[in-house]
Each structure stands twice: as structure tokens, then as C-alpha cells.
Amino acid sequence: MSLQNRIMIGLLAAVALVIGMVFLFNTLGEDESQAAGTPTTAAEVVREDSHRLSEAPDEKAVLVEFLDFECEACLAAYPLVEDLSEEYGENLTVVARYFPLPGHPNSETAAAAVEAAAQQGKFTQMHALMYEKQTEWGHTSEDRSPVFREYAEDLGLDMAAYDAAIANPATLDRVNIDKRDGMALNVGGTPTFFLDGEKIQPATVEEFRTLIETAIAD
């Protein structure tokens, strides 16, 4: 077997693993939320101020991801979401919503840093940095706030405004609005996806694309 074929098989296996993890986390999350008796009627899948990773010029469907920047499954899903956004960008709007999990010590801090960057119009850039550098800052009990501040500097943010946003409780409140919506929607793990307001649990990349294509066609 050629090296190119081995690489292709490896990539396909990695993508299949991502989809399988998404399915598993969605299933576990649904069970946890239902056991807690969390209502689903008070939540909004997308709010007016929800952050758009991409906005379709001819929007026919909206894909929403509830994510945790310290989540390895979210990191694995990140390139797939990017590919879907590019492939269906004419008709598919992609929305990212915060859902920091308690088992990840720096996930909430990371979300606050992304939100502080969003206040200066740099949401997508900080969102990308968190995933691209996750292996450098994730999965440690050490406070990574100084690292996130360095990312903000690298993006050329107004650091006085960034520091003020981090210190302002309203920034974390904005993160928690997303998390409360997610909990009410029975999101218990990440990544969890909604397509046009309905939770989806695709088992393969092909099924993911089929769901999107069907939503766009309707």
C-alpha cells in the first residue's frame, strides 16, 4: 500500500472517530440532562447575539455547535466544522456557543478570553487560536489566563480593553447565557450540534453532510 493511501485511510479513520465521539457525547449528555429533569422549553438554540463563525449570504440552514475549548473531541471536530462551513458556506450559517465543562479546569477561563476578544471583533480569530494551541494550554490545573492574554496580544487587541473585559463579570455572564441554554436543551457533553433548531447525532461524515444538504434543500 502506498504512503498516500495509508495517509488517506488514517484521515478517514480520524474523521470517523470524531463523528463517533460526537454521537457518544450527545447520547450521554441527553441521558444526564433528562435524569436531572432539565426543561427544554425555556432555551434558545440561537440568540440574536450568538457568535457566528460564518454567515451565509443566502441562508437556508443554521448549524449550531455547543463547544468547550479544552475538549479534545471539540478539537478533533474543529477541522470538520471548518470544512462544512466552507463547503456549504453559501447557504449554511455556522454558530458557536460556549459550553465549558466542569471537568476542564481552564475551559471557562478560555471561553471568557474568547468572549473578551469577541468584544473587539476578534471572535473567530481567538476561537481558532484556542484550538490550534489547545495542546499547549489544556488539561492542567494551572491558571492559563496569562497564556490567553498573550494570545490577545498576538491578535493585536487593545489590552486595556481586554483586561477590563476579563475583569467585568458581564463577560462571564455572557458565557453562562450560552451554557444555561445548552443545559436547558439537554446538552451534557461537547461537541453537541443542532441543525435548524433540532439536535442531530450523525454517525458518519456522510450522514452529517446529508442532513445539511436536506436542510438546505427544504
PDB file of C-alpha atoms in Angstrom:
ATOM      1  CA  MET A   1       0.000   0.000   0.000  1.00  0.00           C
ATOM      2  CA  SER A   2       1.334   3.431  -0.948  1.00  0.00           C
ATOM      3  CA  LEU A   3       2.125   6.124   1.614  1.00  0.00           C
ATOM      4  CA  GLN A   4      -0.611   8.333   0.139  1.00  0.00           C
ATOM      5  CA  ASN A   5      -3.219   5.592   0.609  1.00  0.00           C
ATOM      6  CA  ARG A   6      -2.093   4.989   4.197  1.00  0.00           C
ATOM      7  CA  ILE A   7      -2.412   8.700   4.936  1.00  0.00           C
ATOM      8  CA  MET A   8      -5.885   8.821   3.388  1.00  0.00           C
ATOM      9  CA  ILE A   9      -7.044   5.816   5.410  1.00  0.00           C
ATOM     10  CA  GLY A  10      -5.654   7.432   8.559  1.00  0.00           C
ATOM     11  CA  LEU A  11      -7.532  10.674   7.882  1.00  0.00           C
ATOM     12  CA  LEU A  12     -10.784   8.844   7.218  1.00  0.00           C
ATOM     13  CA  ALA A  13     -10.364   6.886  10.440  1.00  0.00           C
ATOM     14  CA  ALA A  14      -9.762  10.107  12.381  1.00  0.00           C
ATOM     15  CA  VAL A  15     -12.888  11.713  10.958  1.00  0.00           C
ATOM     16  CA  ALA A  16     -14.935   8.598  11.737  1.00  0.00           C
ATOM     17  CA  LEU A  17     -13.633   8.747  15.324  1.00  0.00           C
ATOM     18  CA  VAL A  18     -14.745  12.383  15.626  1.00  0.00           C
ATOM     19  CA  ILE A  19     -18.267  11.545  14.455  1.00  0.00           C
ATOM     20  CA  GLY A  20     -18.412   8.571  16.819  1.00  0.00           C
ATOM     21  CA  MET A  21     -17.328  10.762  19.744  1.00  0.00           C
ATOM     22  CA  VAL A  22     -19.954  13.359  18.845  1.00  0.00           C
ATOM     23  CA  PHE A  23     -22.623  10.641  18.829  1.00  0.00           C
ATOM     24  CA  LEU A  24     -21.423   9.253  22.168  1.00  0.00           C
ATOM     25  CA  PHE A  25     -21.234  12.640  23.895  1.00  0.00           C
ATOM     26  CA  ASN A  26     -24.668  13.634  22.606  1.00  0.00           C
ATOM     27  CA  THR A  27     -26.173  10.399  23.884  1.00  0.00           C
ATOM     28  CA  LEU A  28     -24.519  10.714  27.295  1.00  0.00           C
ATOM     29  CA  GLY A  29     -25.485  14.352  27.551  1.00  0.00           C
ATOM     30  CA  GLU A  30     -29.103  13.597  26.771  1.00  0.00           C
ATOM     31  CA  ASP A  31     -29.223  10.938  29.484  1.00  0.00           C
ATOM     32  CA  GLU A  32     -27.619  13.227  32.094  1.00  0.00           C
ATOM     33  CA  SER A  33     -29.938  16.161  31.382  1.00  0.00           C
ATOM     34  CA  GLN A  34     -33.066  14.042  31.350  1.00  0.00           C
ATOM     35  CA  ALA A  35     -32.063  12.459  34.652  1.00  0.00           C
ATOM     36  CA  ALA A  36     -31.755  15.938  36.119  1.00  0.00           C
ATOM     37  CA  GLY A  37     -35.212  16.831  34.844  1.00  0.00           C
ATOM     38  CA  THR A  38     -33.914  19.893  32.965  1.00  0.00           C
ATOM     39  CA  PRO A  39     -36.691  21.622  30.983  1.00  0.00           C
ATOM     40  CA  THR A  40     -36.141  22.203  27.262  1.00  0.00           C
ATOM     41  CA  THR A  41     -38.801  24.833  26.554  1.00  0.00           C
ATOM     42  CA  ALA A  42     -37.121  27.939  28.035  1.00  0.00           C
ATOM     43  CA  ALA A  43     -33.933  27.766  25.973  1.00  0.00           C
ATOM     44  CA  GLU A  44     -32.935  29.244  22.666  1.00  0.00           C
ATOM     45  CA  VAL A  45     -30.710  27.288  20.302  1.00  0.00           C
ATOM     46  CA  VAL A  46     -29.603  30.543  18.660  1.00  0.00           C
ATOM     47  CA  ARG A  47     -29.850  34.007  20.162  1.00  0.00           C
ATOM     48  CA  GLU A  48     -29.629  37.272  18.287  1.00  0.00           C
ATOM     49  CA  ASP A  49     -26.167  37.911  19.739  1.00  0.00           C
ATOM     50  CA  SER A  50     -24.858  34.351  19.309  1.00  0.00           C
ATOM     51  CA  HIS A  51     -21.444  34.291  17.681  1.00  0.00           C
ATOM     52  CA  ARG A  52     -21.351  33.364  14.010  1.00  0.00           C
ATOM     53  CA  LEU A  53     -18.302  31.555  12.719  1.00  0.00           C
ATOM     54  CA  SER A  54     -19.703  32.130   9.251  1.00  0.00           C
ATOM     55  CA  GLU A  55     -22.824  33.809   7.938  1.00  0.00           C
ATOM     56  CA  ALA A  56     -24.361  32.558   4.704  1.00  0.00           C
ATOM     57  CA  PRO A  57     -25.243  35.207   2.117  1.00  0.00           C
ATOM     58  CA  ASP A  58     -28.189  33.029   1.072  1.00  0.00           C
ATOM     59  CA  GLU A  59     -29.009  31.393   4.400  1.00  0.00           C
ATOM     60  CA  LYS A  60     -31.128  28.260   4.178  1.00  0.00           C
ATOM     61  CA  ALA A  61     -29.927  26.386   7.274  1.00  0.00           C
ATOM     62  CA  VAL A  62     -28.185  27.111  10.575  1.00  0.00           C
ATOM     63  CA  LEU A  63     -25.721  24.736  12.251  1.00  0.00           C
ATOM     64  CA  VAL A  64     -25.054  25.385  15.950  1.00  0.00           C
ATOM     65  CA  GLU A  65     -22.233  23.821  17.961  1.00  0.00           C
ATOM     66  CA  PHE A  66     -22.109  23.884  21.756  1.00  0.00           C
ATOM     67  CA  LEU A  67     -18.390  23.602  22.489  1.00  0.00           C
ATOM     68  CA  ASP A  68     -15.688  23.521  25.123  1.00  0.00           C
ATOM     69  CA  PHE A  69     -12.278  24.860  24.082  1.00  0.00           C
ATOM     70  CA  GLU A  70     -10.477  22.374  26.361  1.00  0.00           C
ATOM     71  CA  CYS A  71     -12.418  19.398  24.977  1.00  0.00           C
ATOM     72  CA  GLU A  72     -10.317  17.014  22.849  1.00  0.00           C
ATOM     73  CA  ALA A  73     -13.393  15.869  20.903  1.00  0.00           C
ATOM     74  CA  CYS A  74     -14.150  19.508  20.056  1.00  0.00           C
ATOM     75  CA  LEU A  75     -10.566  19.908  18.876  1.00  0.00           C
ATOM     76  CA  ALA A  76     -10.969  16.830  16.686  1.00  0.00           C
ATOM     77  CA  ALA A  77     -14.268  18.156  15.306  1.00  0.00           C
ATOM     78  CA  TYR A  78     -12.876  21.641  14.619  1.00  0.00           C
ATOM     79  CA  PRO A  79     -11.461  20.917  11.122  1.00  0.00           C
ATOM     80  CA  LEU A  80     -14.669  19.128  10.149  1.00  0.00           C
ATOM     81  CA  VAL A  81     -16.765  22.135  11.167  1.00  0.00           C
ATOM     82  CA  GLU A  82     -14.400  24.362   9.193  1.00  0.00           C
ATOM     83  CA  ASP A  83     -14.773  22.125   6.136  1.00  0.00           C
ATOM     84  CA  LEU A  84     -18.577  22.093   6.376  1.00  0.00           C
ATOM     85  CA  SER A  85     -18.626  25.860   6.787  1.00  0.00           C
ATOM     86  CA  GLU A  86     -16.534  26.288   3.652  1.00  0.00           C
ATOM     87  CA  GLU A  87     -18.317  23.617   1.622  1.00  0.00           C
ATOM     88  CA  TYR A  88     -21.842  24.884   2.328  1.00  0.00           C
ATOM     89  CA  GLY A  89     -20.973  28.498   3.109  1.00  0.00           C
ATOM     90  CA  GLU A  90     -23.317  29.952   0.514  1.00  0.00           C
ATOM     91  CA  ASN A  91     -26.357  28.532   2.323  1.00  0.00           C
ATOM     92  CA  LEU A  92     -25.196  27.400   5.789  1.00  0.00           C
ATOM     93  CA  THR A  93     -24.646  29.731   8.733  1.00  0.00           C
ATOM     94  CA  VAL A  94     -22.432  28.230  11.462  1.00  0.00           C
ATOM     95  CA  VAL A  95     -22.888  29.359  15.075  1.00  0.00           C
ATOM     96  CA  ALA A  96     -20.601  28.619  18.036  1.00  0.00           C
ATOM     97  CA  ARG A  97     -21.889  28.651  21.599  1.00  0.00           C
ATOM     98  CA  TYR A  98     -19.929  28.264  24.808  1.00  0.00           C
ATOM     99  CA  PHE A  99     -20.403  25.181  26.970  1.00  0.00           C
ATOM    100  CA  PRO A 100     -17.407  24.900  29.339  1.00  0.00           C
ATOM    101  CA  LEU A 101     -17.446  21.635  31.248  1.00  0.00           C
ATOM    102  CA  PRO A 102     -16.580  21.416  34.970  1.00  0.00           C
ATOM    103  CA  GLY A 103     -14.011  18.680  34.397  1.00  0.00           C
ATOM    104  CA  HIS A 104     -11.838  21.027  32.334  1.00  0.00           C
ATOM    105  CA  PRO A 105     -10.116  23.480  34.711  1.00  0.00           C
ATOM    106  CA  ASN A 106      -9.354  26.186  32.138  1.00  0.00           C
ATOM    107  CA  SER A 107     -12.338  25.842  29.812  1.00  0.00           C
ATOM    108  CA  GLU A 108     -14.370  28.612  31.449  1.00  0.00           C
ATOM    109  CA  THR A 109     -11.333  30.910  31.521  1.00  0.00           C
ATOM    110  CA  ALA A 110     -10.733  30.165  27.840  1.00  0.00           C
ATOM    111  CA  ALA A 111     -14.342  30.962  26.989  1.00  0.00           C
ATOM    112  CA  ALA A 112     -14.097  34.269  28.853  1.00  0.00           C
ATOM    113  CA  ALA A 113     -10.931  35.119  26.923  1.00  0.00           C
ATOM    114  CA  VAL A 114     -12.660  34.364  23.620  1.00  0.00           C
ATOM    115  CA  GLU A 115     -15.632  36.484  24.677  1.00  0.00           C
ATOM    116  CA  ALA A 116     -13.297  39.358  25.622  1.00  0.00           C
ATOM    117  CA  ALA A 117     -11.749  39.098  22.144  1.00  0.00           C
ATOM    118  CA  ALA A 118     -15.224  38.983  20.598  1.00  0.00           C
ATOM    119  CA  GLN A 119     -15.945  42.378  22.150  1.00  0.00           C
ATOM    120  CA  GLN A 120     -13.182  43.719  19.894  1.00  0.00           C
ATOM    121  CA  GLY A 121     -14.414  41.898  16.801  1.00  0.00           C
ATOM    122  CA  LYS A 122     -11.909  39.031  17.060  1.00  0.00           C
ATOM    123  CA  PHE A 123     -14.145  36.106  17.982  1.00  0.00           C
ATOM    124  CA  THR A 124     -13.244  33.831  15.062  1.00  0.00           C
ATOM    125  CA  GLN A 125      -9.527  34.544  15.422  1.00  0.00           C
ATOM    126  CA  MET A 126      -9.405  33.763  19.162  1.00  0.00           C
ATOM    127  CA  HIS A 127     -11.709  30.771  18.658  1.00  0.00           C
ATOM    128  CA  ALA A 128      -9.211  29.370  16.141  1.00  0.00           C
ATOM    129  CA  LEU A 129      -6.204  30.082  18.373  1.00  0.00           C
ATOM    130  CA  MET A 130      -7.724  28.198  21.299  1.00  0.00           C
ATOM    131  CA  TYR A 131      -7.989  25.039  19.212  1.00  0.00           C
ATOM    132  CA  GLU A 132      -4.712  25.443  17.343  1.00  0.00           C
ATOM    133  CA  LYS A 133      -2.845  25.809  20.648  1.00  0.00           C
ATOM    134  CA  GLN A 134      -5.003  23.584  22.868  1.00  0.00           C
ATOM    135  CA  THR A 135      -2.186  21.099  23.453  1.00  0.00           C
ATOM    136  CA  GLU A 136      -0.069  23.944  24.851  1.00  0.00           C
ATOM    137  CA  TRP A 137      -2.531  25.169  27.470  1.00  0.00           C
ATOM    138  CA  GLY A 138      -5.130  22.452  28.080  1.00  0.00           C
ATOM    139  CA  HIS A 139      -5.582  19.792  30.748  1.00  0.00           C
ATOM    140  CA  THR A 140      -3.724  21.334  33.641  1.00  0.00           C
ATOM    141  CA  SER A 141      -4.916  22.815  36.915  1.00  0.00           C
ATOM    142  CA  GLU A 142      -2.507  25.724  36.441  1.00  0.00           C
ATOM    143  CA  ASP A 143      -4.279  29.002  35.638  1.00  0.00           C
ATOM    144  CA  ARG A 144      -3.745  29.709  31.932  1.00  0.00           C
ATOM    145  CA  SER A 145      -5.090  33.278  31.983  1.00  0.00           C
ATOM    146  CA  PRO A 146      -1.609  34.717  31.257  1.00  0.00           C
ATOM    147  CA  VAL A 147      -1.328  32.457  28.206  1.00  0.00           C
ATOM    148  CA  PHE A 148      -4.692  33.634  26.884  1.00  0.00           C
ATOM    149  CA  ARG A 149      -3.591  37.226  27.439  1.00  0.00           C
ATOM    150  CA  GLU A 150      -0.572  36.524  25.237  1.00  0.00           C
ATOM    151  CA  TYR A 151      -2.923  35.267  22.523  1.00  0.00           C
ATOM    152  CA  ALA A 152      -4.861  38.528  22.797  1.00  0.00           C
ATOM    153  CA  GLU A 153      -1.634  40.474  22.385  1.00  0.00           C
ATOM    154  CA  ASP A 154      -0.704  38.368  19.359  1.00  0.00           C
ATOM    155  CA  LEU A 155      -4.056  39.301  17.793  1.00  0.00           C
ATOM    156  CA  GLY A 156      -3.285  42.974  18.295  1.00  0.00           C
ATOM    157  CA  LEU A 157      -6.126  43.617  20.728  1.00  0.00           C
ATOM    158  CA  ASP A 158      -6.399  46.757  22.846  1.00  0.00           C
ATOM    159  CA  MET A 159      -5.010  45.185  26.010  1.00  0.00           C
ATOM    160  CA  ALA A 160      -6.521  47.733  28.396  1.00  0.00           C
ATOM    161  CA  ALA A 161      -9.943  46.937  26.952  1.00  0.00           C
ATOM    162  CA  TYR A 162      -9.204  43.203  27.042  1.00  0.00           C
ATOM    163  CA  ASP A 163      -8.168  43.339  30.710  1.00  0.00           C
ATOM    164  CA  ALA A 164     -11.263  45.373  31.542  1.00  0.00           C
ATOM    165  CA  ALA A 165     -13.471  42.818  29.803  1.00  0.00           C
ATOM    166  CA  ILE A 166     -11.872  39.918  31.682  1.00  0.00           C
ATOM    167  CA  ALA A 167     -12.411  41.759  34.991  1.00  0.00           C
ATOM    168  CA  ASN A 168     -16.016  42.622  34.129  1.00  0.00           C
ATOM    169  CA  PRO A 169     -18.480  39.981  35.447  1.00  0.00           C
ATOM    170  CA  ALA A 170     -20.668  40.663  32.400  1.00  0.00           C
ATOM    171  CA  THR A 171     -18.141  38.823  30.214  1.00  0.00           C
ATOM    172  CA  LEU A 172     -18.513  35.571  32.123  1.00  0.00           C
ATOM    173  CA  ASP A 173     -22.262  36.189  32.357  1.00  0.00           C
ATOM    174  CA  ARG A 174     -22.328  36.156  28.548  1.00  0.00           C
ATOM    175  CA  VAL A 175     -20.569  32.768  28.556  1.00  0.00           C
ATOM    176  CA  ASN A 176     -23.062  31.437  31.082  1.00  0.00           C
ATOM    177  CA  ILE A 177     -26.041  32.507  28.972  1.00  0.00           C
ATOM    178  CA  ASP A 178     -24.859  30.020  26.365  1.00  0.00           C
ATOM    179  CA  LYS A 179     -24.269  27.335  28.967  1.00  0.00           C
ATOM    180  CA  ARG A 180     -27.716  27.793  30.527  1.00  0.00           C
ATOM    181  CA  ASP A 181     -29.343  27.480  27.121  1.00  0.00           C
ATOM    182  CA  GLY A 182     -27.324  24.334  26.480  1.00  0.00           C
ATOM    183  CA  MET A 183     -28.308  22.762  29.774  1.00  0.00           C
ATOM    184  CA  ALA A 184     -31.970  23.504  29.112  1.00  0.00           C
ATOM    185  CA  LEU A 185     -31.581  21.892  25.690  1.00  0.00           C
ATOM    186  CA  ASN A 186     -30.190  18.709  27.268  1.00  0.00           C
ATOM    187  CA  VAL A 187     -26.626  19.372  26.201  1.00  0.00           C
ATOM    188  CA  GLY A 188     -24.492  17.347  28.575  1.00  0.00           C
ATOM    189  CA  GLY A 189     -21.303  16.834  26.565  1.00  0.00           C
ATOM    190  CA  THR A 190     -19.357  18.509  23.827  1.00  0.00           C
ATOM    191  CA  PRO A 191     -19.421  18.914  20.934  1.00  0.00           C
ATOM    192  CA  THR A 192     -23.205  18.896  20.567  1.00  0.00           C
ATOM    193  CA  PHE A 193     -24.753  20.025  17.292  1.00  0.00           C
ATOM    194  CA  PHE A 194     -28.146  21.450  16.374  1.00  0.00           C
ATOM    195  CA  LEU A 195     -29.334  21.902  12.808  1.00  0.00           C
ATOM    196  CA  ASP A 196     -32.226  24.316  12.320  1.00  0.00           C
ATOM    197  CA  GLY A 197     -33.103  24.038  15.996  1.00  0.00           C
ATOM    198  CA  GLU A 198     -33.034  20.232  16.230  1.00  0.00           C
ATOM    199  CA  LYS A 199     -30.308  18.207  17.908  1.00  0.00           C
ATOM    200  CA  ILE A 200     -28.555  15.955  15.424  1.00  0.00           C
ATOM    201  CA  GLN A 201     -26.456  12.867  16.096  1.00  0.00           C
ATOM    202  CA  PRO A 202     -24.870  11.879  12.765  1.00  0.00           C
ATOM    203  CA  ALA A 203     -22.970   8.604  12.913  1.00  0.00           C
ATOM    204  CA  THR A 204     -20.780   9.361   9.879  1.00  0.00           C
ATOM    205  CA  VAL A 205     -19.454  12.354   7.983  1.00  0.00           C
ATOM    206  CA  GLU A 206     -21.625  11.339   5.053  1.00  0.00           C
ATOM    207  CA  GLU A 207     -24.719  11.431   7.263  1.00  0.00           C
ATOM    208  CA  PHE A 208     -23.664  14.850   8.574  1.00  0.00           C
ATOM    209  CA  ARG A 209     -23.447  16.167   5.010  1.00  0.00           C
ATOM    210  CA  THR A 210     -26.764  14.542   4.067  1.00  0.00           C
ATOM    211  CA  LEU A 211     -28.514  16.230   6.991  1.00  0.00           C
ATOM    212  CA  ILE A 212     -27.107  19.609   5.955  1.00  0.00           C
ATOM    213  CA  GLU A 213     -27.964  19.106   2.289  1.00  0.00           C
ATOM    214  CA  THR A 214     -31.515  18.092   3.207  1.00  0.00           C
ATOM    215  CA  ALA A 215     -31.919  21.165   5.426  1.00  0.00           C
ATOM    216  CA  ILE A 216     -30.621  23.426   2.668  1.00  0.00           C
ATOM    217  CA  ALA A 217     -32.956  21.867   0.122  1.00  0.00           C
ATOM    218  CA  ASP A 218     -36.103  22.181   2.270  1.00  0.00           C
TER     219      ASP A 218
END
